[in-house]
Amino acid sequence: MMADLDYLKTSIDLARDNVAKGGQPFGAVLVKDGKVLAEGVNQTYVEHDPTAHAEIQALRNAARTHKQSLFAGSTMYASGKPCAMCMAAMIQAGVSRLVYCAGDDVGEGYGWSTEYLYQRMQQPFGEQGVETLHLPLDEKTAVFDLWQEKHGYGANEHIKQD
């Protein structure tokens, strides 16, 4: 529990420093087995990248540093409740645990609620507010066949973790 508090306070310190530099109020720390794998802050305006949220930046930094993209058994510490995009990225990367500080009850008063995006993402695919068109060309399996031939993976084995 004490380690959780320390890492969470680090995420808040990162967020505070980011605001002081003109950034947004979010910081994140990715930890595994008591070791900090990477940190990140929200850099959407700096990077001109709508996906450059603190949690995703921490995952990107960890992936580059550790030359891997899966972090099973890790914990993400976030200064605020992660949005649905960040949660999906953590799931995709195998993050096992999330500890966050400010929830929607705090963020909403500052225009940072995540609830709207979570509600949208609960809609069926194609009904989430983005016009969606499925065009299944004959070539649809070629790249998957190449991947399987090159790597020998079956369905979803590339993201399965123990």
JSON list of C-alpha atoms in Angstrom, two decimals:
[
{"chain": "A", "resi": 1, "resn": "MET", "atom": "CA", "xyz": [0.00, 0.00, 0.00]},
{"chain": "A", "resi": 2, "resn": "MET", "atom": "CA", "xyz": [2.82, 2.42, 0.83]},
{"chain": "A", "resi": 3, "resn": "ALA", "atom": "CA", "xyz": [4.45, 1.78, -2.54]},
{"chain": "A", "resi": 4, "resn": "ASP", "atom": "CA", "xyz": [1.10, 2.49, -4.23]},
{"chain": "A", "resi": 5, "resn": "LEU", "atom": "CA", "xyz": [0.94, 5.88, -2.52]},
{"chain": "A", "resi": 6, "resn": "ASP", "atom": "CA", "xyz": [4.51, 6.73, -3.47]},
{"chain": "A", "resi": 7, "resn": "TYR", "atom": "CA", "xyz": [4.05, 5.86, -7.14]},
{"chain": "A", "resi": 8, "resn": "LEU", "atom": "CA", "xyz": [0.71, 7.65, -7.26]},
{"chain": "A", "resi": 9, "resn": "LYS", "atom": "CA", "xyz": [2.30, 10.76, -5.73]},
{"chain": "A", "resi": 10, "resn": "THR", "atom": "CA", "xyz": [4.98, 10.54, -8.44]},
{"chain": "A", "resi": 11, "resn": "SER", "atom": "CA", "xyz": [2.27, 10.56, -11.10]},
{"chain": "A", "resi": 12, "resn": "ILE", "atom": "CA", "xyz": [0.79, 13.67, -9.51]},
{"chain": "A", "resi": 13, "resn": "ASP", "atom": "CA", "xyz": [4.22, 15.33, -9.38]},
{"chain": "A", "resi": 14, "resn": "LEU", "atom": "CA", "xyz": [4.65, 14.57, -13.09]},
{"chain": "A", "resi": 15, "resn": "ALA", "atom": "CA", "xyz": [1.23, 16.13, -13.79]},
{"chain": "A", "resi": 16, "resn": "ARG", "atom": "CA", "xyz": [2.11, 19.22, -11.75]},
{"chain": "A", "resi": 17, "resn": "ASP", "atom": "CA", "xyz": [5.42, 19.65, -13.61]},
{"chain": "A", "resi": 18, "resn": "ASN", "atom": "CA", "xyz": [3.63, 19.18, -16.92]},
{"chain": "A", "resi": 19, "resn": "VAL", "atom": "CA", "xyz": [1.13, 21.95, -16.10]},
{"chain": "A", "resi": 20, "resn": "ALA", "atom": "CA", "xyz": [4.02, 24.23, -15.07]},
{"chain": "A", "resi": 21, "resn": "LYS", "atom": "CA", "xyz": [5.53, 23.64, -18.55]},
{"chain": "A", "resi": 22, "resn": "GLY", "atom": "CA", "xyz": [2.24, 24.50, -20.27]},
{"chain": "A", "resi": 23, "resn": "GLY", "atom": "CA", "xyz": [0.93, 20.96, -20.57]},
{"chain": "A", "resi": 24, "resn": "GLN", "atom": "CA", "xyz": [-2.18, 19.24, -19.29]},
{"chain": "A", "resi": 25, "resn": "PRO", "atom": "CA", "xyz": [-2.73, 17.94, -15.73]},
{"chain": "A", "resi": 26, "resn": "PHE", "atom": "CA", "xyz": [-1.97, 14.26, -16.22]},
{"chain": "A", "resi": 27, "resn": "GLY", "atom": "CA", "xyz": [0.98, 12.06, -15.31]},
{"chain": "A", "resi": 28, "resn": "ALA", "atom": "CA", "xyz": [1.48, 8.29, -15.28]},
{"chain": "A", "resi": 29, "resn": "VAL", "atom": "CA", "xyz": [4.05, 5.80, -14.00]},
{"chain": "A", "resi": 30, "resn": "LEU", "atom": "CA", "xyz": [4.33, 2.18, -15.19]},
{"chain": "A", "resi": 31, "resn": "VAL", "atom": "CA", "xyz": [5.80, -0.15, -12.55]},
{"chain": "A", "resi": 32, "resn": "LYS", "atom": "CA", "xyz": [6.60, -3.84, -12.44]},
{"chain": "A", "resi": 33, "resn": "ASP", "atom": "CA", "xyz": [8.10, -5.76, -9.52]},
{"chain": "A", "resi": 34, "resn": "GLY", "atom": "CA", "xyz": [8.93, -2.54, -7.68]},
{"chain": "A", "resi": 35, "resn": "LYS", "atom": "CA", "xyz": [10.82, -1.08, -10.64]},
{"chain": "A", "resi": 36, "resn": "VAL", "atom": "CA", "xyz": [9.68, 1.96, -12.61]},
{"chain": "A", "resi": 37, "resn": "LEU", "atom": "CA", "xyz": [9.56, 0.89, -16.25]},
{"chain": "A", "resi": 38, "resn": "ALA", "atom": "CA", "xyz": [8.62, 4.33, -17.59]},
{"chain": "A", "resi": 39, "resn": "GLU", "atom": "CA", "xyz": [6.82, 7.58, -16.94]},
{"chain": "A", "resi": 40, "resn": "GLY", "atom": "CA", "xyz": [4.63, 9.74, -19.15]},
{"chain": "A", "resi": 41, "resn": "VAL", "atom": "CA", "xyz": [2.72, 13.00, -19.19]},
{"chain": "A", "resi": 42, "resn": "ASN", "atom": "CA", "xyz": [-0.07, 14.22, -21.41]},
{"chain": "A", "resi": 43, "resn": "GLN", "atom": "CA", "xyz": [1.60, 15.76, -24.47]},
{"chain": "A", "resi": 44, "resn": "THR", "atom": "CA", "xyz": [-1.30, 16.10, -26.87]},
{"chain": "A", "resi": 45, "resn": "TYR", "atom": "CA", "xyz": [-0.62, 19.78, -27.53]},
{"chain": "A", "resi": 46, "resn": "VAL", "atom": "CA", "xyz": [3.16, 19.45, -27.53]},
{"chain": "A", "resi": 47, "resn": "GLU", "atom": "CA", "xyz": [3.20, 16.48, -29.91]},
{"chain": "A", "resi": 48, "resn": "HIS", "atom": "CA", "xyz": [0.10, 17.54, -31.89]},
{"chain": "A", "resi": 49, "resn": "ASP", "atom": "CA", "xyz": [-1.07, 13.99, -31.27]},
{"chain": "A", "resi": 50, "resn": "PRO", "atom": "CA", "xyz": [-4.53, 13.28, -29.85]},
{"chain": "A", "resi": 51, "resn": "THR", "atom": "CA", "xyz": [-3.29, 9.92, -28.53]},
{"chain": "A", "resi": 52, "resn": "ALA", "atom": "CA", "xyz": [-0.37, 11.34, -26.51]},
{"chain": "A", "resi": 53, "resn": "HIS", "atom": "CA", "xyz": [-2.10, 10.89, -23.15]},
{"chain": "A", "resi": 54, "resn": "ALA", "atom": "CA", "xyz": [0.02, 10.24, -20.06]},
{"chain": "A", "resi": 55, "resn": "GLU", "atom": "CA", "xyz": [-0.73, 6.51, -19.82]},
{"chain": "A", "resi": 56, "resn": "ILE", "atom": "CA", "xyz": [-0.07, 5.93, -23.51]},
{"chain": "A", "resi": 57, "resn": "GLN", "atom": "CA", "xyz": [3.13, 7.97, -23.33]},
{"chain": "A", "resi": 58, "resn": "ALA", "atom": "CA", "xyz": [4.28, 5.82, -20.39]},
{"chain": "A", "resi": 59, "resn": "LEU", "atom": "CA", "xyz": [3.53, 2.68, -22.43]},
{"chain": "A", "resi": 60, "resn": "ARG", "atom": "CA", "xyz": [5.37, 4.10, -25.46]},
{"chain": "A", "resi": 61, "resn": "ASN", "atom": "CA", "xyz": [8.37, 5.05, -23.33]},
{"chain": "A", "resi": 62, "resn": "ALA", "atom": "CA", "xyz": [8.43, 1.61, -21.69]},
{"chain": "A", "resi": 63, "resn": "ALA", "atom": "CA", "xyz": [8.16, -0.13, -25.07]},
{"chain": "A", "resi": 64, "resn": "ARG", "atom": "CA", "xyz": [11.07, 1.86, -26.50]},
{"chain": "A", "resi": 65, "resn": "THR", "atom": "CA", "xyz": [13.25, 1.47, -23.43]},
{"chain": "A", "resi": 66, "resn": "HIS", "atom": "CA", "xyz": [12.59, -2.22, -22.84]},
{"chain": "A", "resi": 67, "resn": "LYS", "atom": "CA", "xyz": [12.15, -3.22, -26.51]},
{"chain": "A", "resi": 68, "resn": "GLN", "atom": "CA", "xyz": [8.84, -4.95, -25.88]},
{"chain": "A", "resi": 69, "resn": "SER", "atom": "CA", "xyz": [5.17, -4.12, -26.13]},
{"chain": "A", "resi": 70, "resn": "LEU", "atom": "CA", "xyz": [3.62, -6.41, -23.53]},
{"chain": "A", "resi": 71, "resn": "PHE", "atom": "CA", "xyz": [3.81, -5.61, -19.81]},
{"chain": "A", "resi": 72, "resn": "ALA", "atom": "CA", "xyz": [1.98, -8.42, -18.02]},
{"chain": "A", "resi": 73, "resn": "GLY", "atom": "CA", "xyz": [2.16, -8.10, -14.26]},
{"chain": "A", "resi": 74, "resn": "SER", "atom": "CA", "xyz": [2.69, -4.34, -14.35]},
{"chain": "A", "resi": 75, "resn": "THR", "atom": "CA", "xyz": [0.77, -1.58, -12.61]},
{"chain": "A", "resi": 76, "resn": "MET", "atom": "CA", "xyz": [-0.11, 1.79, -14.10]},
{"chain": "A", "resi": 77, "resn": "TYR", "atom": "CA", "xyz": [-0.29, 4.70, -11.68]},
{"chain": "A", "resi": 78, "resn": "ALA", "atom": "CA", "xyz": [-2.24, 7.64, -13.07]},
{"chain": "A", "resi": 79, "resn": "SER", "atom": "CA", "xyz": [-2.94, 11.07, -11.63]},
{"chain": "A", "resi": 80, "resn": "GLY", "atom": "CA", "xyz": [-6.46, 10.98, -13.13]},
{"chain": "A", "resi": 81, "resn": "LYS", "atom": "CA", "xyz": [-8.94, 8.35, -14.26]},
{"chain": "A", "resi": 82, "resn": "PRO", "atom": "CA", "xyz": [-7.73, 7.06, -17.64]},
{"chain": "A", "resi": 83, "resn": "CYS", "atom": "CA", "xyz": [-10.00, 7.59, -20.62]},
{"chain": "A", "resi": 84, "resn": "ALA", "atom": "CA", "xyz": [-11.35, 4.65, -22.63]},
{"chain": "A", "resi": 85, "resn": "MET", "atom": "CA", "xyz": [-8.51, 4.97, -25.19]},
{"chain": "A", "resi": 86, "resn": "CYS", "atom": "CA", "xyz": [-5.89, 4.73, -22.45]},
{"chain": "A", "resi": 87, "resn": "MET", "atom": "CA", "xyz": [-7.70, 1.84, -20.77]},
{"chain": "A", "resi": 88, "resn": "ALA", "atom": "CA", "xyz": [-7.80, -0.01, -24.10]},
{"chain": "A", "resi": 89, "resn": "ALA", "atom": "CA", "xyz": [-4.07, 0.61, -24.58]},
{"chain": "A", "resi": 90, "resn": "MET", "atom": "CA", "xyz": [-3.34, -0.74, -21.11]},
{"chain": "A", "resi": 91, "resn": "ILE", "atom": "CA", "xyz": [-5.45, -3.83, -21.83]},
{"chain": "A", "resi": 92, "resn": "GLN", "atom": "CA", "xyz": [-3.68, -4.31, -25.18]},
{"chain": "A", "resi": 93, "resn": "ALA", "atom": "CA", "xyz": [-0.29, -3.99, -23.45]},
{"chain": "A", "resi": 94, "resn": "GLY", "atom": "CA", "xyz": [-1.22, -6.48, -20.73]},
{"chain": "A", "resi": 95, "resn": "VAL", "atom": "CA", "xyz": [-1.14, -4.05, -17.80]},
{"chain": "A", "resi": 96, "resn": "SER", "atom": "CA", "xyz": [-2.52, -6.05, -14.87]},
{"chain": "A", "resi": 97, "resn": "ARG", "atom": "CA", "xyz": [-3.43, -3.31, -12.44]},
{"chain": "A", "resi": 98, "resn": "LEU", "atom": "CA", "xyz": [-4.43, 0.37, -12.38]},
{"chain": "A", "resi": 99, "resn": "VAL", "atom": "CA", "xyz": [-4.18, 2.81, -9.47]},
{"chain": "A", "resi": 100, "resn": "TYR", "atom": "CA", "xyz": [-5.50, 6.31, -10.11]},
{"chain": "A", "resi": 101, "resn": "CYS", "atom": "CA", "xyz": [-6.15, 9.42, -8.03]},
{"chain": "A", "resi": 102, "resn": "ALA", "atom": "CA", "xyz": [-8.68, 11.92, -9.43]},
{"chain": "A", "resi": 103, "resn": "GLY", "atom": "CA", "xyz": [-11.91, 10.33, -10.64]},
{"chain": "A", "resi": 104, "resn": "ASP", "atom": "CA", "xyz": [-14.63, 11.75, -12.83]},
{"chain": "A", "resi": 105, "resn": "ASP", "atom": "CA", "xyz": [-16.15, 13.40, -9.76]},
{"chain": "A", "resi": 106, "resn": "VAL", "atom": "CA", "xyz": [-13.08, 15.68, -9.73]},
{"chain": "A", "resi": 107, "resn": "GLY", "atom": "CA", "xyz": [-12.28, 15.84, -13.44]},
{"chain": "A", "resi": 108, "resn": "GLU", "atom": "CA", "xyz": [-15.80, 16.78, -14.52]},
{"chain": "A", "resi": 109, "resn": "GLY", "atom": "CA", "xyz": [-15.58, 20.14, -12.76]},
{"chain": "A", "resi": 110, "resn": "TYR", "atom": "CA", "xyz": [-12.56, 20.98, -14.91]},
{"chain": "A", "resi": 111, "resn": "GLY", "atom": "CA", "xyz": [-13.87, 19.59, -18.19]},
{"chain": "A", "resi": 112, "resn": "TRP", "atom": "CA", "xyz": [-11.93, 16.31, -17.93]},
{"chain": "A", "resi": 113, "resn": "SER", "atom": "CA", "xyz": [-14.64, 13.69, -17.35]},
{"chain": "A", "resi": 114, "resn": "THR", "atom": "CA", "xyz": [-14.10, 10.34, -19.06]},
{"chain": "A", "resi": 115, "resn": "GLU", "atom": "CA", "xyz": [-17.72, 9.20, -18.74]},
{"chain": "A", "resi": 116, "resn": "TYR", "atom": "CA", "xyz": [-18.87, 10.39, -22.17]},
{"chain": "A", "resi": 117, "resn": "LEU", "atom": "CA", "xyz": [-16.17, 8.38, -23.97]},
{"chain": "A", "resi": 118, "resn": "TYR", "atom": "CA", "xyz": [-16.81, 5.24, -21.91]},
{"chain": "A", "resi": 119, "resn": "GLN", "atom": "CA", "xyz": [-20.53, 5.50, -22.72]},
{"chain": "A", "resi": 120, "resn": "ARG", "atom": "CA", "xyz": [-19.81, 5.91, -26.43]},
{"chain": "A", "resi": 121, "resn": "MET", "atom": "CA", "xyz": [-17.50, 2.92, -26.45]},
{"chain": "A", "resi": 122, "resn": "GLN", "atom": "CA", "xyz": [-20.25, 0.73, -24.96]},
{"chain": "A", "resi": 123, "resn": "GLN", "atom": "CA", "xyz": [-22.31, 1.17, -28.12]},
{"chain": "A", "resi": 124, "resn": "PRO", "atom": "CA", "xyz": [-22.10, -1.60, -30.73]},
{"chain": "A", "resi": 125, "resn": "PHE", "atom": "CA", "xyz": [-19.26, -1.29, -33.22]},
{"chain": "A", "resi": 126, "resn": "GLY", "atom": "CA", "xyz": [-20.29, 1.06, -36.00]},
{"chain": "A", "resi": 127, "resn": "GLU", "atom": "CA", "xyz": [-22.70, 2.93, -33.72]},
{"chain": "A", "resi": 128, "resn": "GLN", "atom": "CA", "xyz": [-20.12, 4.86, -31.71]},
{"chain": "A", "resi": 129, "resn": "GLY", "atom": "CA", "xyz": [-20.35, 8.12, -33.63]},
{"chain": "A", "resi": 130, "resn": "VAL", "atom": "CA", "xyz": [-17.86, 7.40, -36.43]},
{"chain": "A", "resi": 131, "resn": "GLU", "atom": "CA", "xyz": [-19.32, 6.54, -39.83]},
{"chain": "A", "resi": 132, "resn": "THR", "atom": "CA", "xyz": [-18.15, 2.99, -40.52]},
{"chain": "A", "resi": 133, "resn": "LEU", "atom": "CA", "xyz": [-18.06, 1.16, -43.84]},
{"chain": "A", "resi": 134, "resn": "HIS", "atom": "CA", "xyz": [-16.91, -2.48, -44.19]},
{"chain": "A", "resi": 135, "resn": "LEU", "atom": "CA", "xyz": [-15.51, -3.40, -47.61]},
{"chain": "A", "resi": 136, "resn": "PRO", "atom": "CA", "xyz": [-14.29, -7.04, -47.48]},
{"chain": "A", "resi": 137, "resn": "LEU", "atom": "CA", "xyz": [-11.98, -7.24, -50.51]},
{"chain": "A", "resi": 138, "resn": "ASP", "atom": "CA", "xyz": [-10.74, -10.57, -51.85]},
{"chain": "A", "resi": 139, "resn": "GLU", "atom": "CA", "xyz": [-7.25, -9.68, -50.60]},
{"chain": "A", "resi": 140, "resn": "LYS", "atom": "CA", "xyz": [-8.48, -9.50, -47.00]},
{"chain": "A", "resi": 141, "resn": "THR", "atom": "CA", "xyz": [-6.65, -12.62, -45.79]},
{"chain": "A", "resi": 142, "resn": "ALA", "atom": "CA", "xyz": [-3.33, -12.14, -47.61]},
{"chain": "A", "resi": 143, "resn": "VAL", "atom": "CA", "xyz": [-1.57, -10.07, -44.93]},
{"chain": "A", "resi": 144, "resn": "PHE", "atom": "CA", "xyz": [-2.83, -12.36, -42.17]},
{"chain": "A", "resi": 145, "resn": "ASP", "atom": "CA", "xyz": [-1.55, -15.40, -44.08]},
{"chain": "A", "resi": 146, "resn": "LEU", "atom": "CA", "xyz": [1.85, -13.72, -44.45]},
{"chain": "A", "resi": 147, "resn": "TRP", "atom": "CA", "xyz": [1.94, -12.94, -40.73]},
{"chain": "A", "resi": 148, "resn": "GLN", "atom": "CA", "xyz": [1.05, -16.49, -39.77]},
{"chain": "A", "resi": 149, "resn": "GLU", "atom": "CA", "xyz": [3.58, -17.93, -42.23]},
{"chain": "A", "resi": 150, "resn": "LYS", "atom": "CA", "xyz": [6.35, -15.67, -40.94]},
{"chain": "A", "resi": 151, "resn": "HIS", "atom": "CA", "xyz": [5.60, -15.96, -37.22]},
{"chain": "A", "resi": 152, "resn": "GLY", "atom": "CA", "xyz": [3.68, -19.23, -36.88]},
{"chain": "A", "resi": 153, "resn": "TYR", "atom": "CA", "xyz": [1.07, -17.69, -34.61]},
{"chain": "A", "resi": 154, "resn": "GLY", "atom": "CA", "xyz": [-2.51, -18.82, -34.46]},
{"chain": "A", "resi": 155, "resn": "ALA", "atom": "CA", "xyz": [-5.48, -16.60, -33.70]},
{"chain": "A", "resi": 156, "resn": "ASN", "atom": "CA", "xyz": [-4.63, -13.94, -31.10]},
{"chain": "A", "resi": 157, "resn": "GLU", "atom": "CA", "xyz": [-1.56, -15.77, -29.80]},
{"chain": "A", "resi": 158, "resn": "HIS", "atom": "CA", "xyz": [0.50, -12.62, -30.37]},
{"chain": "A", "resi": 159, "resn": "ILE", "atom": "CA", "xyz": [-1.42, -10.85, -27.58]},
{"chain": "A", "resi": 160, "resn": "LYS", "atom": "CA", "xyz": [-2.18, -13.70, -25.19]},
{"chain": "A", "resi": 161, "resn": "GLN", "atom": "CA", "xyz": [-0.33, -13.65, -21.90]},
{"chain": "A", "resi": 162, "resn": "ASP", "atom": "CA", "xyz": [0.03, -15.95, -18.96]}
]
